[in-house]
CSV table of C-alpha atoms and ligand atoms in Angstrom, one decimal:
chain,number,residue,atom,x,y,z
A,17,MET,CA,28.3,-20.0,-30.1
A,18,LYS,CA,28.4,-17.7,-26.9
A,19,ARG,CA,26.2,-19.2,-24.4
A,20,VAL,CA,24.4,-16.6,-22.4
A,21,ALA,CA,22.2,-17.1,-19.2
A,22,ILE,CA,19.8,-14.5,-18.5
A,23,ILE,CA,18.3,-14.7,-14.6
A,24,GLY,CA,15.0,-13.0,-14.2
A,25,ALA,CA,12.4,-12.9,-17.0
A,26,GLY,CA,11.1,-9.3,-16.2
A,27,PRO,CA,11.1,-6.5,-19.1
A,28,ALA,CA,14.9,-6.0,-18.2
A,29,GLY,CA,15.9,-9.7,-18.8
A,30,LEU,CA,13.7,-10.4,-21.7
A,31,MET,CA,15.0,-7.2,-23.5
A,32,ALA,CA,18.6,-8.4,-22.7
A,33,ALA,CA,17.4,-12.0,-24.1
A,34,GLU,CA,16.2,-10.5,-27.3
A,35,ALA,CA,19.4,-8.0,-27.9
A,36,ALA,CA,21.7,-11.2,-27.1
A,37,LEU,CA,19.9,-13.3,-29.5
A,38,GLU,CA,20.1,-10.7,-32.2
A,39,ARG,CA,23.9,-10.9,-31.6
A,40,GLY,CA,23.9,-14.4,-32.3
A,41,ALA,CA,24.1,-15.9,-28.7
A,42,ARG,CA,22.5,-19.0,-27.3
A,43,VAL,CA,20.3,-17.8,-24.8
A,44,ALA,CA,18.6,-19.4,-21.8
A,45,ILE,CA,16.2,-17.6,-19.5
A,46,TYR,CA,15.8,-18.5,-16.0
A,47,ASP,CA,13.1,-17.3,-13.5
A,48,ALA,CA,12.2,-18.4,-9.8
A,49,MET,CA,8.4,-18.0,-10.4
A,50,PRO,CA,6.1,-20.5,-12.4
A,51,SER,CA,5.4,-17.9,-15.2
A,52,PRO,CA,7.5,-14.9,-16.2
A,53,ALA,CA,7.3,-11.2,-16.0
A,54,ARG,CA,4.5,-11.2,-13.1
A,55,LYS,CA,5.5,-7.6,-12.2
A,56,PHE,CA,5.3,-6.3,-16.0
A,57,LEU,CA,1.9,-7.9,-15.9
A,58,MET,CA,0.7,-6.5,-12.7
A,59,ALA,CA,1.8,-3.0,-14.3
A,60,GLY,CA,-0.4,-3.3,-17.0
A,61,LYS,CA,-3.3,-3.9,-14.7
A,62,SER,CA,-3.8,-0.4,-14.1
A,63,GLY,CA,-2.5,0.8,-17.6
A,64,LEU,CA,0.7,-0.2,-18.9
A,65,ASN,CA,2.7,3.2,-18.8
A,66,ILE,CA,5.8,2.1,-20.7
A,67,THR,CA,7.5,5.4,-21.6
A,68,HIS,CA,6.7,9.1,-21.7
A,69,SER,CA,6.7,11.4,-24.7
A,70,GLU,CA,8.0,14.5,-23.1
A,71,ASP,CA,11.0,16.5,-24.4
A,72,GLU,CA,14.2,14.3,-24.2
A,73,GLY,CA,16.2,16.7,-21.8
A,74,VAL,CA,13.3,16.6,-19.3
A,75,PHE,CA,12.9,13.1,-19.7
A,76,ARG,CA,16.7,12.3,-19.0
A,77,SER,CA,16.4,14.5,-15.9
A,78,ARG,CA,13.9,12.1,-14.1
A,79,TYR,CA,16.6,9.6,-13.5
A,80,THR,CA,18.8,9.7,-10.4
A,81,ALA,CA,22.1,8.1,-11.2
A,82,PRO,CA,25.6,8.9,-10.5
A,83,ASP,CA,26.9,9.3,-13.7
A,84,GLY,CA,25.9,9.2,-17.5
A,85,ARG,CA,25.9,5.0,-17.8
A,86,LEU,CA,22.0,4.9,-17.5
A,87,ALA,CA,21.4,8.1,-19.5
A,88,ALA,CA,23.6,6.7,-22.3
A,89,MET,CA,21.6,3.6,-22.7
A,90,VAL,CA,18.2,5.5,-22.5
A,91,GLU,CA,19.4,7.8,-25.1
A,92,ALA,CA,20.1,4.7,-27.1
A,93,PHE,CA,17.0,3.0,-26.5
A,94,GLY,CA,14.3,5.6,-25.5
A,95,PRO,CA,10.7,6.4,-26.0
A,96,ALA,CA,10.9,6.4,-29.9
A,97,GLU,CA,12.8,3.1,-29.9
A,98,ILE,CA,10.4,1.6,-27.5
A,99,ALA,CA,7.4,2.6,-29.6
A,100,ALA,CA,8.9,1.1,-32.9
A,101,TRP,CA,9.9,-2.1,-31.0
A,102,MET,CA,6.2,-2.2,-29.6
A,103,LYS,CA,5.0,-1.7,-33.2
A,104,GLY,CA,7.4,-4.5,-34.3
A,105,LEU,CA,5.5,-6.7,-32.0
A,106,GLY,CA,2.0,-5.7,-33.4
A,107,ILE,CA,1.3,-3.4,-30.4
A,108,GLU,CA,0.4,0.1,-31.4
A,109,THR,CA,1.0,2.9,-28.7
A,110,TYR,CA,-0.9,6.2,-27.9
A,111,VAL,CA,0.0,9.2,-26.0
A,112,GLY,CA,-2.4,9.9,-23.1
A,113,SER,CA,-3.2,13.5,-22.0
A,114,SER,CA,-0.5,13.7,-19.6
A,115,GLY,CA,2.2,12.9,-22.2
A,116,ARG,CA,2.4,9.3,-20.8
A,117,VAL,CA,2.7,6.5,-23.5
A,118,PHE,CA,0.7,3.3,-23.3
A,119,PRO,CA,0.1,0.5,-25.6
A,120,VAL,CA,-3.4,0.7,-27.1
A,121,GLY,CA,-5.5,-1.5,-25.1
A,122,MET,CA,-3.4,-0.4,-21.9
A,123,LYS,CA,-2.8,-4.1,-21.0
A,124,ALA,CA,0.9,-5.7,-20.9
A,125,SER,CA,-0.5,-9.1,-21.8
A,126,PRO,CA,-0.8,-8.9,-25.5
A,127,LEU,CA,2.7,-7.4,-25.7
A,128,LEU,CA,4.2,-10.1,-23.5
A,129,ARG,CA,2.6,-12.8,-25.4
A,130,ALA,CA,4.1,-11.6,-28.7
A,131,TRP,CA,7.3,-10.8,-27.1
A,132,LEU,CA,7.8,-14.3,-25.5
A,133,ALA,CA,6.5,-16.0,-28.7
A,134,ARG,CA,9.2,-14.1,-30.9
A,135,LEU,CA,12.2,-15.0,-28.1
A,136,GLY,CA,11.0,-18.5,-28.5
A,137,GLU,CA,11.1,-18.5,-32.3
A,138,GLY,CA,14.6,-16.9,-32.0
A,139,GLY,CA,15.7,-19.9,-30.0
A,140,ALA,CA,15.6,-18.7,-26.5
A,141,THR,CA,14.9,-21.2,-23.8
A,142,LEU,CA,12.7,-20.3,-20.7
A,143,HIS,CA,13.1,-22.3,-17.4
A,144,THR,CA,10.5,-21.1,-15.0
A,145,ARG,CA,10.5,-22.6,-11.3
A,146,HIS,CA,14.3,-22.0,-11.3
A,147,ARG,CA,15.4,-20.2,-8.4
A,148,TRP,CA,19.1,-18.7,-8.6
A,149,THR,CA,20.9,-19.5,-5.5
A,150,GLY,CA,24.5,-18.5,-6.5
A,151,TRP,CA,27.6,-20.2,-7.8
A,152,GLY,CA,28.9,-23.8,-7.5
A,153,GLU,CA,32.3,-25.0,-8.2
A,154,ARG,CA,34.2,-23.6,-11.4
A,155,GLY,CA,31.7,-20.8,-11.4
A,156,ALA,CA,28.5,-22.9,-12.5
A,157,LEU,CA,25.1,-21.2,-11.8
A,158,VAL,CA,23.3,-23.2,-9.3
A,159,PHE,CA,19.3,-23.2,-9.5
A,160,ASP,CA,16.8,-24.8,-7.1
A,161,THR,CA,13.9,-26.3,-9.2
A,162,PRO,CA,11.1,-28.6,-8.4
A,163,GLU,CA,13.3,-31.6,-9.4
A,164,GLY,CA,16.1,-30.6,-7.3
A,165,GLU,CA,19.3,-28.7,-7.8
A,166,THR,CA,20.6,-28.0,-11.1
A,167,ARG,CA,23.9,-26.4,-12.5
A,168,VAL,CA,24.1,-24.4,-15.6
A,169,GLU,CA,27.5,-23.3,-17.2
A,170,ALA,CA,27.4,-19.9,-19.1
A,171,ASP,CA,29.8,-17.9,-21.0
A,172,ALA,CA,28.2,-14.9,-19.7
A,173,THR,CA,25.5,-14.0,-17.1
A,174,ILE,CA,23.0,-11.2,-17.1
A,175,LEU,CA,21.3,-10.8,-13.6
A,176,ALA,CA,17.9,-9.0,-14.1
A,177,LEU,CA,16.3,-10.0,-10.7
A,178,GLY,CA,14.4,-6.9,-10.1
A,179,GLY,CA,13.9,-4.9,-7.0
A,180,ALA,CA,12.4,-5.8,-3.5
A,181,SER,CA,8.9,-4.2,-3.8
A,182,TRP,CA,5.7,-6.5,-4.4
A,183,PRO,CA,8.0,-9.8,-3.3
A,184,ARG,CA,4.9,-12.1,-4.2
A,185,LEU,CA,5.6,-11.4,-7.7
A,186,GLY,CA,9.1,-12.7,-7.7
A,187,SER,CA,11.4,-10.0,-6.9
A,188,ASP,CA,12.2,-10.4,-3.6
A,189,GLY,CA,15.8,-9.0,-3.2
A,190,ALA,CA,17.1,-12.1,-1.7
A,191,TRP,CA,19.8,-11.8,-4.6
A,192,ALA,CA,21.4,-8.9,-2.6
A,193,ASP,CA,22.7,-11.4,0.3
A,194,ILE,CA,24.3,-13.6,-2.7
A,195,LEU,CA,26.0,-10.9,-4.2
A,196,ALA,CA,27.1,-9.2,-1.0
A,197,ALA,CA,28.7,-12.5,0.1
A,198,ARG,CA,30.8,-12.1,-3.1
A,199,GLY,CA,32.0,-8.8,-2.3
A,200,VAL,CA,29.5,-6.7,-4.4
A,201,GLU,CA,28.5,-3.3,-2.8
A,202,ILE,CA,24.9,-3.3,-2.3
A,203,GLU,CA,23.2,0.0,-1.4
A,204,PRO,CA,20.4,-0.7,1.2
A,205,PHE,CA,17.0,-1.3,-0.4
A,206,ALA,CA,14.3,1.7,0.1
A,207,PRO,CA,10.9,2.0,-1.0
A,208,SER,CA,10.3,4.4,-4.0
A,209,ASN,CA,7.0,5.8,-5.7
A,210,CYS,CA,5.7,4.9,-2.2
A,211,GLY,CA,2.8,5.8,0.2
A,212,PHE,CA,3.8,7.6,3.5
A,213,THR,CA,3.0,7.3,7.4
A,214,VAL,CA,1.4,10.1,9.1
A,215,ASP,CA,0.3,9.9,12.8
A,216,TRP,CA,-3.3,10.7,12.4
A,217,SER,CA,-5.5,11.3,15.5
A,218,ALA,CA,-8.1,8.8,16.2
A,219,ARG,CA,-10.8,11.4,15.5
A,220,MET,CA,-9.3,12.1,12.2
A,221,LEU,CA,-9.1,8.3,11.1
A,222,ALA,CA,-12.5,7.5,12.4
A,223,ALA,CA,-14.0,10.2,10.5
A,224,GLN,CA,-11.8,10.3,7.5
A,225,GLU,CA,-10.1,6.9,6.8
A,226,GLY,CA,-10.3,6.0,3.0
A,227,ALA,CA,-11.6,9.8,2.0
A,228,PRO,CA,-9.8,10.8,-1.0
A,229,VAL,CA,-8.5,14.6,-1.0
A,230,LYS,CA,-8.9,15.7,-4.4
A,231,GLY,CA,-7.8,18.4,-6.7
A,232,VAL,CA,-4.6,19.4,-4.5
A,233,ALA,CA,-1.2,20.4,-5.3
A,234,LEU,CA,1.6,18.7,-3.3
A,235,SER,CA,5.0,20.1,-2.7
A,236,ALA,CA,8.4,18.7,-1.3
A,237,GLY,CA,11.9,19.2,-2.4
A,238,GLY,CA,11.2,22.2,-4.6
A,239,ARG,CA,8.9,20.1,-6.7
A,240,THR,CA,5.0,20.3,-7.0
A,241,GLN,CA,2.5,17.8,-8.2
A,242,ARG,CA,-1.0,18.3,-8.8
A,243,GLY,CA,-3.5,15.4,-8.1
A,244,ASP,CA,-5.5,13.5,-5.3
A,245,PHE,CA,-4.3,11.4,-2.4
A,246,VAL,CA,-6.1,9.0,0.0
A,247,ILE,CA,-6.0,9.2,3.9
A,248,THR,CA,-5.3,5.6,4.7
A,249,GLN,CA,-4.9,4.1,8.4
A,250,ALA,CA,-1.1,4.1,8.0
A,251,GLY,CA,-0.9,7.6,6.5
A,252,ILE,CA,-1.3,8.8,2.7
A,253,GLU,CA,-1.4,6.9,-0.7
A,254,SER,CA,-1.4,8.1,-4.1
A,255,GLY,CA,0.2,8.2,-7.5
A,256,ALA,CA,0.7,12.1,-6.9
A,257,VAL,CA,2.9,11.5,-4.0
A,258,TYR,CA,5.1,9.1,-6.1
A,259,PRO,CA,6.9,11.6,-7.7
A,260,LEU,CA,7.9,13.4,-4.7
A,261,SER,CA,8.9,10.3,-2.8
A,262,ALA,CA,12.7,10.5,-3.4
A,263,ALA,CA,13.0,14.0,-1.9
A,264,LEU,CA,10.3,13.0,1.0
A,265,ARG,CA,12.6,9.9,1.8
A,266,GLN,CA,15.9,12.1,1.8
A,267,GLU,CA,14.3,14.3,4.3
A,268,LEU,CA,13.0,11.4,6.4
A,269,ALA,CA,16.6,10.1,6.4
A,270,GLY,CA,17.9,13.3,7.7
A,271,ARG,CA,15.9,14.3,10.2
A,272,GLY,CA,13.6,11.6,11.0
A,273,ALA,CA,10.3,13.4,9.5
A,274,ALA,CA,9.2,15.2,6.5
A,275,THR,CA,7.0,17.8,5.5
A,276,LEU,CA,4.6,17.6,2.7
A,277,LEU,CA,2.8,21.0,1.8
A,278,VAL,CA,-0.5,20.5,0.6
A,279,ASP,CA,-2.2,23.4,-1.3
A,280,LEU,CA,-5.9,22.6,-0.7
A,281,LEU,CA,-6.8,25.2,-3.2
A,282,PRO,CA,-4.5,25.4,-5.9
A,283,ASP,CA,-6.6,27.5,-8.1
A,284,THR,CA,-7.2,30.2,-5.7
A,285,GLU,CA,-4.7,33.0,-5.1
A,286,GLU,CA,-3.6,33.5,-1.3
A,287,GLY,CA,-4.4,37.2,-1.5
A,288,THR,CA,-8.1,36.5,-3.0
A,289,LEU,CA,-8.6,33.9,-0.4
A,290,ALA,CA,-7.3,36.1,2.6
A,291,ALA,CA,-10.0,38.8,1.3
A,292,ARG,CA,-12.7,36.2,1.4
A,293,LEU,CA,-11.8,34.8,4.8
A,294,GLY,CA,-11.6,38.3,5.7
A,295,GLY,CA,-15.2,39.1,4.5
A,296,VAL,CA,-16.8,36.4,6.8
A,297,ASN,CA,-18.0,37.6,10.4
A,298,PRO,CA,-15.1,36.7,12.7
A,299,LYS,CA,-17.9,35.4,15.0
A,300,GLU,CA,-18.4,32.5,12.8
A,301,SER,CA,-17.1,29.1,13.8
A,302,ALA,CA,-13.8,28.0,12.3
A,303,SER,CA,-15.6,25.3,10.3
A,304,ASN,CA,-18.2,28.1,9.0
A,305,ARG,CA,-15.4,30.2,7.9
A,306,LEU,CA,-13.6,27.4,6.0
A,307,ARG,CA,-17.0,26.4,4.4
A,308,LYS,CA,-18.3,29.9,3.7
A,309,ALA,CA,-15.3,31.6,2.1
A,310,ALA,CA,-13.1,28.7,1.2
A,311,LYS,CA,-15.7,26.2,0.2
A,312,LEU,CA,-13.4,23.9,2.3
A,313,ASP,CA,-15.6,20.9,4.0
A,314,GLY,CA,-15.3,17.2,4.6
A,315,VAL,CA,-11.8,15.9,4.6
A,316,LYS,CA,-10.2,19.1,3.5
A,317,ALA,CA,-11.7,21.0,6.5
A,318,ALA,CA,-10.7,18.1,8.7
A,319,LEU,CA,-6.8,18.3,7.3
A,320,VAL,CA,-6.9,21.7,8.5
A,321,ASN,CA,-8.1,20.9,11.8
A,322,GLU,CA,-5.9,17.9,12.2
A,323,VAL,CA,-2.9,20.1,11.1
A,324,THR,CA,-3.8,23.0,13.7
A,325,ARG,CA,-5.2,20.4,16.4
A,326,GLY,CA,-8.3,21.9,16.1
A,327,ALA,CA,-7.4,25.5,16.3
A,328,PRO,CA,-6.9,27.0,12.8
A,329,PRO,CA,-5.5,30.8,13.2
A,330,ARG,CA,-8.3,33.4,13.1
A,331,GLU,CA,-6.5,36.1,11.2
A,332,PRO,CA,-7.5,35.8,7.5
A,333,GLY,CA,-3.9,36.1,6.1
A,334,ALA,CA,-2.4,33.5,8.2
A,335,LEU,CA,-5.4,31.2,7.6
A,336,ALA,CA,-5.1,31.8,3.8
A,337,ARG,CA,-1.4,30.9,4.1
A,338,LEU,CA,-2.0,27.9,6.0
A,339,ILE,CA,-4.8,26.6,3.4
A,340,LYS,CA,-2.3,27.3,0.7
A,341,ALA,CA,0.5,25.3,2.0
A,342,LEU,CA,-0.7,23.1,5.1
A,343,PRO,CA,2.3,21.3,6.2
A,344,LEU,CA,1.5,17.6,6.9
A,345,THR,CA,4.1,15.9,9.0
A,346,LEU,CA,5.2,12.4,7.4
A,347,THR,CA,6.6,10.0,9.9
A,348,GLY,CA,7.9,7.3,7.6
A,349,THR,CA,7.6,5.4,4.2
A,350,ALA,CA,4.9,2.8,3.7
A,351,PRO,CA,6.5,-0.7,3.9
A,352,ILE,CA,8.6,-1.7,0.6
A,353,ASP,CA,6.3,-4.3,0.1
A,354,THR,CA,3.7,-2.0,-1.2
A,355,ALA,CA,6.1,0.4,-2.9
A,356,ILE,CA,5.9,0.5,-7.0
A,357,SER,CA,9.7,0.5,-7.1
A,358,THR,CA,12.5,-0.1,-5.1
A,359,ALA,CA,15.8,2.4,-4.6
A,360,GLY,CA,19.1,1.1,-3.8
A,361,GLY,CA,20.4,-2.3,-4.8
A,362,VAL,CA,23.7,-2.9,-6.7
A,363,ALA,CA,25.9,0.2,-6.4
A,364,TRP,CA,27.0,1.9,-9.4
A,365,GLU,CA,30.6,1.7,-8.4
A,366,ALA,CA,30.3,-2.2,-8.2
A,367,LEU,CA,29.8,-2.0,-11.9
A,368,ASP,CA,32.3,-1.3,-14.8
A,369,GLU,CA,31.2,0.6,-17.9
A,370,ARG,CA,29.6,-2.3,-19.3
A,371,LEU,CA,27.6,-3.1,-16.1
A,372,MET,CA,29.6,-6.1,-15.5
A,373,LEU,CA,30.3,-6.5,-11.7
A,374,LYS,CA,33.9,-5.6,-11.1
A,375,ALA,CA,33.9,-8.4,-8.3
A,376,ILE,CA,32.4,-11.1,-10.7
A,377,PRO,CA,33.7,-10.8,-14.3
A,378,GLY,CA,31.5,-12.1,-16.8
A,379,THR,CA,28.2,-11.3,-14.8
A,380,TYR,CA,26.4,-8.3,-15.5
A,381,CYS,CA,23.5,-6.7,-13.7
A,382,VAL,CA,20.5,-4.7,-15.4
A,383,GLY,CA,17.0,-3.2,-14.5
A,384,GLU,CA,15.6,-2.3,-11.1
A,385,MET,CA,18.1,-4.4,-9.1
A,386,VAL,CA,20.9,-1.8,-10.0
A,387,ALA,CA,20.6,1.6,-7.6
A,388,TRP,CA,19.0,4.1,-10.0
A,389,ASP,CA,15.5,5.7,-9.2
A,390,ALA,CA,12.9,7.5,-11.1
A,391,PRO,CA,9.3,8.5,-10.5
A,392,THR,CA,6.3,6.8,-12.1
A,393,GLY,CA,5.4,8.1,-15.6
A,394,GLY,CA,6.9,5.3,-17.8
A,395,TYR,CA,10.5,5.9,-16.6
A,396,LEU,CA,11.0,2.7,-14.7
A,397,LEU,CA,10.1,0.4,-17.5
A,398,THR,CA,12.1,2.5,-20.2
A,399,ALA,CA,15.3,2.3,-18.1
A,400,CYS,CA,15.0,-1.4,-17.7
A,401,LEU,CA,14.2,-2.0,-21.2
A,402,ALA,CA,17.3,0.5,-22.2
A,403,MET,CA,19.5,-1.3,-19.8
A,404,GLY,CA,18.3,-4.9,-21.1
A,405,ARG,CA,19.2,-3.7,-24.7
A,406,GLY,CA,22.2,-1.9,-23.7
A,407,VAL,CA,24.1,-4.6,-21.8
A,408,ALA,CA,23.9,-7.3,-24.7
A,409,ARG,CA,26.4,-5.1,-26.6
A,410,PHE,CA,29.0,-6.0,-24.2
A,411,VAL,CA,28.2,-10.0,-23.3
B,54,FAD,C1,1.9,-2.3,-9.2
B,54,FAD,C2,3.0,-1.8,-10.1
B,54,FAD,C3,2.5,-1.0,-11.3
B,54,FAD,C4,3.6,-0.4,-12.1
B,54,FAD,N1,3.3,0.4,-13.1
B,54,FAD,C5,4.4,0.8,-13.7
B,54,FAD,C6,4.1,1.5,-15.0
B,54,FAD,O1,2.9,1.7,-15.5
B,54,FAD,N2,5.2,2.2,-15.6
B,54,FAD,C7,6.6,1.9,-15.3
B,54,FAD,O2,7.4,2.4,-16.0
B,54,FAD,N3,6.9,1.0,-14.2
B,54,FAD,C8,5.7,0.5,-13.5
B,54,FAD,N4,6.1,-0.6,-12.3
B,54,FAD,C9,7.4,-0.7,-12.1
B,54,FAD,C10,7.8,-1.8,-13.1
B,54,FAD,O3,7.1,-2.8,-13.5
B,54,FAD,C11,9.5,-2.7,-12.5
B,54,FAD,O4,10.3,-1.2,-12.3
B,54,FAD,C12,10.0,-3.5,-13.5
B,54,FAD,O5,9.1,-4.7,-13.8
B,54,FAD,C13,11.3,-3.9,-13.1
B,54,FAD,O6,11.7,-4.5,-14.3
B,54,FAD,P1,12.9,-5.7,-13.9
B,54,FAD,O7,13.0,-6.6,-15.0
B,54,FAD,O8,14.2,-5.0,-13.6
B,54,FAD,O9,12.5,-6.6,-12.6
B,54,FAD,P2,11.3,-7.5,-12.3
B,54,FAD,O10,10.3,-6.9,-13.3
B,54,FAD,O11,11.0,-7.2,-11.0
B,54,FAD,O12,11.5,-8.9,-12.8
B,54,FAD,C14,12.6,-9.6,-11.9
B,54,FAD,C15,12.4,-11.0,-12.2
B,54,FAD,O13,13.4,-12.1,-11.4
B,54,FAD,C16,12.8,-13.0,-10.9
B,54,FAD,N5,13.8,-13.4,-9.8
B,54,FAD,C17,14.2,-12.7,-8.8
B,54,FAD,N6,14.8,-13.1,-7.9
B,54,FAD,C18,15.4,-14.6,-8.6
B,54,FAD,C19,16.1,-15.5,-8.3
B,54,FAD,N7,17.0,-15.5,-7.0
B,54,FAD,N8,16.1,-16.5,-9.3
B,54,FAD,C20,15.5,-16.6,-10.4
B,54,FAD,N9,14.6,-15.6,-10.5
B,54,FAD,C21,14.5,-14.4,-9.8
B,54,FAD,C22,11.5,-12.6,-10.6
B,54,FAD,O14,10.7,-13.5,-10.3
B,54,FAD,C23,11.2,-11.7,-11.7
B,54,FAD,O15,10.4,-12.3,-12.6
B,54,FAD,C24,5.0,-0.9,-11.7
B,54,FAD,C25,5.2,-1.5,-10.6
B,54,FAD,C26,4.2,-2.2,-9.7
B,54,FAD,C27,4.5,-3.1,-8.5
């Protein structure tokens, strides 16, 4: 019987374990934390968005990866297969109004409980508090455990060690140095689906820190996203910014700053707005004009003032243009610790067609530790599950 060691008990590792069991392997799962899948459980706290119901072509276009390896795995195990798999574990799914797919009940814990029970019944063993630290002589896997160092021999190893965000949940990215020392190319980690920093003025922060900016449309890199965002001490934070994070990160890398265009009134045409602004007595104060003609006050008016340094244009056309595309300068990304996911990781060039490390035969990589990126919307978990399932065919 082939001995398969899976290191990392997140969704990618657990799915690899399940698929390897189905193929008749003897499976042992290892994780550094005292309990498995902590990030998966955290994802379920705000509603486990496990996949998305949109058209297949659009779905696939959400992923950033250099070739078709990830797409092929997602095609083989995508939204329909995930829903069927969950049903098999006794968890029904439902499609939210945005097309996002959730388990009925929203939480990850019932799904995880049923999943772990099935893995155990199938013969998989789970070893928690086992921190993998590398390889010993003759290729044995080395783990730090509360009882001291232990060594494990396996015929194949699947690494599913996660990215580098939310390190307190287990995925701390420390594996990158272990693999780099063995000649594996690692793309630098970068926060994805993250907040961004803004150099707010003291006045803006004093009055607006914590204020939600509601019902706006945000644009960057040719993409627009409707939603809300929050003014934070460091900058801005919100789910509406996440889908734009790849484009914004790229712009930041290129010129050290990025521009987020904020449409403060996405349901009002620019011409209509200009006409309304033109109808207000030009002697009125800037804030009165914004309030009377555009119903902009509070944090939205403060944003106009902040971006124009207290001097919004008086000419109605120019002011309307600004309200429809307020250029907010982002100075950086929020720290990776707070990001939903991680871009970068094991370079695709370091992996062969089967996701095996070219430099370390018999060792495969799956999940967020590999250098692909996707927005929130269920795409992250779908890819992790699909990679876990896909790789087991090869071990
Ligand atoms: C707050 C939050 C909400 C999210 N919500 C969603 C959502 O709704 N939908 C969605 O698609 N995605 C969501 N995500 C992202 C999603 O949870 C991750 O993409 C996914 O968990 C990654 O799976 P993984 O198996 O690759 O890695 P992880 O889930 O990170 O698991 C990696 C495992 O490896 C273990 N490990 C790491 N290093 C070692 C080592 N040296 N030795 C032993 N074990 C080790 C860790 O302890 C961990 O258990 C969310 C993320 C966060 C933080």
